[in-house]
Amino acid sequence: MTLVFISKVYDPAEWSQALRAHMPDLDIRIWPEVGDPRDVECVLVWKAPPGDLQRYPNLRLIQTFGAGADQLLEDPTVPPAVPIARIVDPRQTAGMVEYVLYAVLRHHRRFDEYERFRARGEYTRLPHVDAGERRVGVMGLGALGCAAARQLAQLGFDVAGWGRSLRQIEGVTCLHGAGQLEAFLARTEILVCLLPLTPETEGILDRRSFAALPRGACVVNVGRGRHVVEADLIAALDSGQLDGATLDVSIEEPLPPGHPFWRHPRVCMTPHIATLTTPRGSAAQIVENYRRARAGLPLLNRVDRRAGY
Amino acid sequence: MTLVFISKVYDPAEWSQALRAHMPDLDIRIWPEVGDPRDVECVLVWKAPPGDLQRYPNLRLIQTFGAGADQLLEDPTVPPAVPIARIVDPRQTAGMVEYVLYAVLRHHRRFDEYERFRARGEYTRLPHVDAGERRVGVMGLGALGCAAARQLAQLGFDVAGWGRSLRQIEGVTCLHGAGQLEAFLARTEILVCLLPLTPETEGILDRRSFAALPRGACVVNVGRGRHVVEADLIAALDSGQLDGATLDVSIEEPLPPGHPFWRHPRVCMTPHIATLTTPRGSAAQIVENYRRARAGLPLLNRVDRRAGY
């Protein structure tokens, strides 16, 4: 009954207490103090140190804190036979929906432009656009993308969604597959990326995609940094093809000093905080998965290694 | 069948077309070209030029573009026997709800702080607070306040409302009257003002009210500028009692050059754009009111002069 906790972002004391509340005899070890690796049956991990997950011969479950498992799937040292599970929980989803709403409203109502007016001492009104006339597009229709698209539609936006396979979401026009990507982009004034990172989606937001958007569109990336070709994004902002970008992620995190995202006037950048997995929301799910892994039962939110999410 | 259009903000051509679509024989005159004042039965007005409304002996309806009628009620030259109607329509409400959501999410998720971090090149994460732990308070529970409170509650915020009289709103703790104001303020971390402007509410957001909020609270004013004692607001921001303010209105509009709201680092200021009355949303309502006024029928959204809204 031993779990290794591996994260620089999440607080081990807070999580240990929450996990033990659901499994009092759980032995929690905080990486790098793992003791005898043979004891370890479960790792709870945000970013795995290279090669570390090979050390545990009796590992039954790799549980990530995040909604995406791309970091684990790309790491060839992660043992291929051990199941990986990710977190999907309503609080994590709610945090993401908040961030997306904020970013979409900011672009929709042009609060960035009003901030520039204010800095220049200009008291100027811009034309008003009803939500029903604003075409928002959500790329990626997993749990987070669906929730965001549904909430945007509920606020009255004209929402389309795009994903790998066809979905049905009430009030949302759903497109799918490579064949419909261009049509999706052509009708999207505010683009929200909530795709999983896979070999197919890496770099999907590039010069070609930006050119397919209507001129003056905005981009919100709450997926992964590597969904965006960063130099192409900067070029599209500088040329006026894009009006603005809200980015919670970047290829390198923390964002390195001197990176153009720090200073670009049309970029709003946050340090990967769109949502967070909280002990209150997820400790029960993690403990339940550990129990299932020990009992050989199907896992909650198990990652499909072939699909890549 | 003559209506005088008085506004510097709204576009007379766009409105004339929309009004005539509902009443083809309507004679619309654009102030100051009003012709014979005896023809005029209805004025559609944003801000009335002083004394102007006394000029029309056959006036049957004063229809304002806005949700508030305070400017008309304060003007002693507005004929007391002519009924005043204001606009309440779903599009106007939706615009206000968008603005309030944006402002509340900005304070809740501390996007202003992240922007300051970014300006300093700091990649720092702040503690995450679930919406359910965030206490938002909406002052004023008319059509706009109710809609905003309901939407905030639907997103999971812990919402209280306060108004002159007791209301019931699903998912919202409703308080009322002067006796419950302090309790309402004491539990409010993000305060949204959507009150009508009346002698009772003028200056309600003053030093005393700010002191009753928990330290570090934020204020969103989408009511009228005169709800806020501006010097008290600046002092509360400077002392740290308030963490930030989002203001769509100011006592003087346009905001005069040199006003501290232009430059204060904790103020987000917009030029009275939280919502707009659109011909598509409201032309039918205005024409219907004109028909009712001519027929002596009860008006839509008639202002109660004694209550002040």
mmCIF file of C-alpha atoms in Angstrom, chain A residues 20 24 34 46 59 62 64 94 133 141 154 167 175-176 187 194 205 221 226 244 255 261 265 268 270 274 289 291 302:
data_model
loop_
_atom_site.group_PDB
_atom_site.id
_atom_site.type_symbol
_atom_site.label_atom_id
_atom_site.label_comp_id
_atom_site.label_asym_id
_atom_site.label_seq_id
_atom_site.Cartn_x
_atom_site.Cartn_y
_atom_site.Cartn_z
ATOM 1 C CA ARG A 20 -5.104 9.259 3.779
ATOM 2 C CA PRO A 24 -5.917 5.513 6.211
ATOM 3 C CA VAL A 34 11.083 6.736 -1.948
ATOM 4 C CA TRP A 46 2.886 15.721 -12.397
ATOM 5 C CA LEU A 59 4.177 -0.630 -10.076
ATOM 6 C CA ILE A 62 0.715 5.626 -12.941
ATOM 7 C CA THR A 64 -1.151 11.813 -13.319
ATOM 8 C CA ALA A 94 -14.962 24.309 -13.556
ATOM 9 C CA GLU A 133 -23.111 37.319 -33.647
ATOM 10 C CA LEU A 141 -14.086 18.039 -27.405
ATOM 11 C CA GLN A 154 -25.374 28.847 -22.833
ATOM 12 C CA ARG A 167 -19.564 14.560 -31.108
ATOM 13 C CA LEU A 175 -17.231 19.339 -36.975
ATOM 14 C CA HIS A 176 -14.556 16.671 -37.029
ATOM 15 C CA ARG A 187 -15.925 30.470 -39.316
ATOM 16 C CA LEU A 194 -8.295 22.362 -25.604
ATOM 17 C CA LEU A 205 -1.820 26.066 -34.646
ATOM 18 C CA ASN A 221 -4.442 28.296 -25.926
ATOM 19 C CA ARG A 226 3.435 22.609 -28.358
ATOM 20 C CA GLY A 244 -4.769 38.946 -29.844
ATOM 21 C CA LEU A 255 8.577 30.841 -19.973
ATOM 22 C CA PHE A 261 5.454 36.334 -25.095
ATOM 23 C CA PRO A 265 1.400 43.894 -26.495
ATOM 24 C CA CYS A 268 -2.008 37.907 -22.445
ATOM 25 C CA THR A 270 -0.498 33.287 -17.566
ATOM 26 C CA ALA A 274 -6.007 27.751 -16.146
ATOM 27 C CA ASN A 289 -8.120 4.087 -8.903
ATOM 28 C CA ARG A 291 -7.962 0.228 -5.203
ATOM 29 C CA ARG A 302 -7.553 5.364 -18.106
#
